[in-house]
XYZ file of C-alpha atoms in Angstrom:
345
model
C 82.518 77.685 74.327
C 80.776 78.363 71.017
C 80.081 74.799 69.920
C 76.712 74.321 68.252
C 74.035 72.422 70.166
C 72.164 69.503 68.621
C 68.703 68.269 69.494
C 65.198 69.806 69.655
C 65.155 73.564 69.111
C 68.737 73.366 67.872
C 68.238 76.022 65.179
C 67.000 78.619 67.685
C 69.838 77.751 70.068
C 72.345 77.948 67.250
C 71.231 81.480 66.437
C 71.365 82.471 70.119
C 74.812 80.997 70.655
C 76.073 82.571 67.455
C 74.904 85.971 68.656
C 76.610 85.459 72.024
C 79.842 84.430 70.315
C 79.696 87.546 68.106
C 79.254 89.790 71.165
C 82.074 88.034 72.997
C 84.379 88.384 70.014
C 84.016 92.176 70.072
C 84.087 92.505 73.870
C 80.475 93.663 74.041
C 78.227 92.709 76.977
C 75.248 90.553 76.151
C 73.142 92.596 78.611
C 73.499 95.838 80.518
C 74.749 95.023 84.006
C 72.620 96.153 86.912
C 73.624 99.402 88.583
C 73.354 100.318 92.245
C 69.874 100.896 93.620
C 71.206 102.911 96.565
C 73.626 105.830 96.359
C 75.366 107.316 99.403
C 76.443 110.952 99.176
C 78.237 113.040 101.806
C 78.453 116.800 102.090
C 79.986 119.361 104.382
C 78.257 121.901 106.598
C 78.484 125.168 104.754
C 77.826 127.246 101.649
C 80.560 125.609 99.500
C 78.402 122.461 99.511
C 75.243 124.192 98.291
C 75.141 122.168 95.044
C 74.835 118.905 96.993
C 72.237 120.472 99.290
C 70.141 121.471 96.274
C 70.492 117.987 94.775
C 69.201 116.590 98.060
C 66.418 119.135 98.592
C 65.076 118.978 95.029
C 65.685 115.208 94.602
C 67.657 115.903 91.436
C 69.622 112.657 91.382
C 66.425 110.648 91.635
C 64.981 112.759 88.816
C 67.910 112.248 86.450
C 68.282 108.570 87.328
C 64.641 108.032 86.412
C 65.150 109.896 83.138
C 68.137 107.644 82.403
C 65.941 104.560 82.672
C 67.281 103.420 86.038
C 63.907 103.429 87.721
C 63.587 104.559 91.314
C 66.818 104.680 93.316
C 67.384 105.423 96.987
C 69.754 108.289 97.781
C 71.155 108.520 101.309
C 72.860 111.722 102.469
C 75.230 112.200 105.385
C 77.030 115.243 106.766
C 80.751 114.780 107.370
C 82.972 117.625 108.487
C 86.562 116.429 108.012
C 88.634 115.321 105.039
C 90.153 112.293 106.773
C 86.750 110.988 107.914
C 85.355 111.556 104.415
C 88.232 109.642 102.848
C 87.881 106.702 105.238
C 84.164 106.447 104.460
C 84.782 106.478 100.713
C 87.485 103.803 100.886
C 85.335 101.571 103.077
C 82.527 101.633 100.542
C 80.198 103.501 102.916
C 80.044 106.378 100.394
C 79.396 106.486 96.662
C 80.386 110.154 96.330
C 82.517 112.103 98.796
C 83.110 115.847 98.912
C 85.991 117.915 100.174
C 88.852 120.141 99.190
C 91.416 119.257 96.517
C 94.137 118.189 99.019
C 92.182 115.285 100.597
C 91.183 114.073 97.127
C 94.770 114.311 95.856
C 95.957 112.311 98.861
C 93.511 109.532 97.979
C 94.310 109.687 94.266
C 97.994 109.228 95.101
C 97.459 106.360 97.551
C 94.935 104.395 95.486
C 96.571 104.433 92.054
C 97.101 100.662 92.167
C 93.814 99.853 93.894
C 90.410 101.525 94.041
C 91.783 104.519 92.087
C 90.010 107.553 93.507
C 89.528 110.481 91.125
C 87.646 113.748 91.022
C 84.130 113.892 89.599
C 83.862 117.679 89.298
C 84.288 120.871 91.279
C 81.507 122.360 93.414
C 82.635 125.836 94.374
C 85.428 128.369 93.930
C 85.719 130.794 96.856
C 88.257 132.198 99.351
C 88.704 130.963 102.911
C 89.650 133.475 105.598
C 92.139 132.892 108.410
C 90.452 134.764 111.262
C 91.778 135.347 114.784
C 90.771 136.945 118.057
C 94.397 137.391 119.188
C 95.140 141.150 119.012
C 98.877 140.471 118.782
C 98.525 138.778 115.409
C 98.712 140.988 112.338
C 99.901 138.454 109.732
C 100.670 134.719 109.662
C 104.279 135.608 110.455
C 103.165 136.519 113.996
C 101.710 133.063 114.857
C 103.481 131.355 117.772
C 103.178 128.096 119.714
C 100.750 129.895 122.029
C 98.149 130.005 119.248
C 95.767 127.204 118.332
C 94.316 127.144 114.811
C 91.134 125.236 113.925
C 91.247 123.368 110.607
C 88.969 120.742 109.063
C 91.483 117.947 109.654
C 95.088 118.152 110.835
C 97.676 117.959 108.002
C 95.305 116.696 105.281
C 92.421 119.205 104.968
C 92.432 122.122 102.565
C 92.881 124.520 105.516
C 95.885 122.556 106.808
C 97.535 122.532 103.369
C 96.859 126.249 102.936
C 98.608 126.906 106.251
C 101.578 124.890 105.005
C 101.615 126.899 101.796
C 101.469 130.129 103.822
C 104.369 129.005 106.021
C 106.406 128.046 102.946
C 105.656 131.400 101.344
C 106.702 133.431 104.392
C 109.516 131.340 105.910
C 110.755 129.251 102.974
C 109.602 125.878 101.694
C 111.717 123.956 104.198
C 109.507 125.478 106.911
C 106.215 124.317 105.385
C 105.259 122.332 108.522
C 105.959 125.243 110.881
C 102.271 125.709 111.797
C 101.273 122.014 111.895
C 101.732 121.724 115.702
C 99.365 124.679 116.167
C 96.432 123.064 114.360
C 93.378 121.417 115.895
C 90.913 119.356 113.833
C 87.344 120.697 114.206
C 84.269 120.901 112.011
C 83.312 124.361 110.789
C 80.345 125.123 113.095
C 82.250 124.055 116.213
C 85.395 125.935 115.190
C 83.465 129.112 114.488
C 81.577 128.853 117.784
C 84.848 128.359 119.665
C 86.439 131.398 118.061
C 83.428 133.626 118.599
C 82.907 132.596 122.215
C 86.413 133.501 123.310
C 86.504 130.382 125.480
C 88.895 127.497 125.044
C 92.302 127.228 123.420
C 91.298 127.956 119.812
C 92.045 131.602 119.090
C 92.330 131.333 115.294
C 90.145 129.617 112.697
C 90.778 128.944 109.015
C 87.129 129.468 108.295
C 84.742 129.363 105.337
C 81.461 130.946 104.238
C 79.181 131.799 105.918
C 80.999 131.290 109.228
C 83.971 133.494 108.374
C 81.751 136.534 107.833
C 79.838 135.990 111.055
C 83.140 135.781 112.946
C 84.199 139.179 111.630
C 81.097 140.766 113.151
C 82.423 139.932 116.623
C 84.501 142.805 118.080
C 88.192 141.931 118.178
C 88.128 139.241 115.481
C 90.087 140.129 112.360
C 91.563 138.451 109.277
C 95.224 137.446 108.995
C 95.123 136.078 105.450
C 92.867 135.008 102.605
C 93.405 131.712 100.794
C 93.282 133.611 97.489
C 96.332 135.595 98.629
C 98.151 132.426 99.674
C 97.305 130.694 96.370
C 97.941 133.738 94.208
C 94.402 133.717 92.834
C 91.036 131.941 92.908
C 90.922 128.229 93.617
C 88.449 125.392 93.980
C 87.386 125.043 97.590
C 85.093 122.020 97.391
C 84.784 119.188 94.889
C 83.234 115.745 94.464
C 85.213 112.528 94.121
C 84.621 108.793 93.938
C 86.347 105.484 93.216
C 87.004 104.091 89.762
C 85.189 100.966 90.946
C 81.956 102.925 91.468
C 82.455 105.016 88.321
C 82.938 101.979 86.091
C 80.186 99.859 87.644
C 77.555 102.610 87.529
C 77.976 104.649 84.330
C 74.350 105.801 84.099
C 74.151 106.765 87.777
C 77.421 108.638 87.347
C 76.079 110.573 84.348
C 72.832 111.225 86.236
C 74.864 112.705 89.096
C 76.699 115.038 86.701
C 73.361 116.146 85.246
C 72.011 116.678 88.767
C 74.914 118.845 89.920
C 74.799 120.862 86.692
C 71.109 121.552 87.313
C 71.782 122.423 90.962
C 74.459 124.946 89.998
C 72.139 126.482 87.391
C 69.477 126.828 90.107
C 71.942 128.547 92.463
C 72.948 131.038 89.793
C 69.346 131.659 88.707
C 67.467 131.910 92.041
C 69.762 133.073 94.825
C 66.938 134.125 97.122
C 65.197 130.777 96.832
C 68.481 128.942 97.289
C 69.266 131.043 100.366
C 65.968 129.965 101.906
C 66.751 126.334 101.108
C 70.187 126.662 102.705
C 68.744 128.109 105.912
C 66.060 125.434 106.001
C 68.572 122.597 105.607
C 71.245 123.891 107.982
C 69.224 125.761 110.643
C 71.801 128.505 110.240
C 71.134 131.791 112.046
C 71.901 134.115 109.127
C 69.151 136.005 107.343
C 68.152 135.372 103.744
C 69.687 138.736 102.836
C 73.026 137.775 104.418
C 73.199 134.513 102.456
C 72.223 136.264 99.213
C 74.993 138.817 99.817
C 77.521 135.969 100.024
C 76.148 134.374 96.859
C 76.386 137.742 95.091
C 80.080 138.092 95.976
C 82.008 137.876 92.663
C 84.686 135.803 94.446
C 82.064 133.152 95.276
C 81.344 130.977 92.253
C 79.584 127.653 91.877
C 81.033 125.711 88.987
C 81.908 122.174 87.925
C 85.205 123.440 86.480
C 88.297 122.825 88.677
C 90.371 125.940 89.334
C 93.892 126.114 90.754
C 93.975 122.462 91.793
C 97.357 121.872 90.163
C 98.847 124.448 92.550
C 97.862 122.163 95.414
C 99.193 119.115 93.563
C 102.540 120.737 92.740
C 103.035 121.917 96.315
C 102.078 118.589 97.844
C 104.483 116.780 95.520
C 107.337 119.160 96.374
C 106.933 118.612 100.128
C 106.602 114.845 99.745
C 102.873 114.624 100.525
C 102.349 113.069 97.068
C 104.601 110.329 95.684
C 103.226 110.704 92.163
C 103.322 113.993 90.276
C 100.318 114.596 88.008
C 101.070 116.080 84.606
C 97.787 117.989 84.541
C 94.489 118.265 86.419
C 93.026 115.736 84.000
C 95.192 113.002 85.522
C 93.123 113.041 88.718
C 89.656 113.784 87.287
C 87.473 111.335 85.377
C 87.202 111.763 81.618
C 83.656 113.112 81.626
C 84.771 116.693 82.480
C 88.076 116.767 80.583
C 86.573 119.157 78.024
C 86.166 121.858 80.682
C 88.821 124.611 80.915
C 90.095 123.310 84.261
C 93.282 123.865 86.150
């Protein structure tokens, strides 16, 4: 492979080949490989996905990619409302970055350990979800019966579905973790909230999220059965970003540009809540007022942060009930190295 070449220009070729052999000997690439020129990013419908909305609105990924010397890249955004659909899109290669709750990501991490190897990029938001109902007979989750239908993001795999399992295990014992599974119906957040508020149809309970959960509580007769913070025993990451090791390794500068973009988006949210509220309403056509969105952003339980919180509680539970075959030793096992210095959990 490294034999010297004789003939015209042999000295120049010798120097070139010698340099290539030196690089090969130390495992160094002779040139930086080309990175993707198009990035596909998905987000959900609601406030927990504000960081991605700000990245999209302010073209932050394009900005940081340009600063990283990548030139102009195309960023394509899509809105996906369920964890299972999000996961399928990521595995098919239709997405570069997916977003969702810790349970869908943990499911993928567990199933792809010998293949694409999906891991977390960073958290997006820490905030409680509320289990709201219009059924006057329900006072706590203990009162749920087979006559009730509960809307969740995706049956069995979404964060809402796992929280219901954790609630059932907490109230009835871990062997009863699946007690509420037959009551669940997979629906995206806007549709689920509309169904609950209308009073029509079979859905009488919704494991909701901001801002929908607060709008539901303004409707007479709708009340809260439980908060996810109560079920989890404290604050927890609601939404996070994840991708495949294949994309991470093939696109290191795009990956770092994305981290810079989401850090800037979170700083913008924390600095200019009124401006961000206007952006949210513009991008979602939501019916809330700017003041209502700002009030949610001012809630001390609502935090936008890249640091994972409480994710190991999901992982431990899912392993105990057999939803995960592999038990992570820490949150760092299922997040890429770039955020390992954060005080995650």
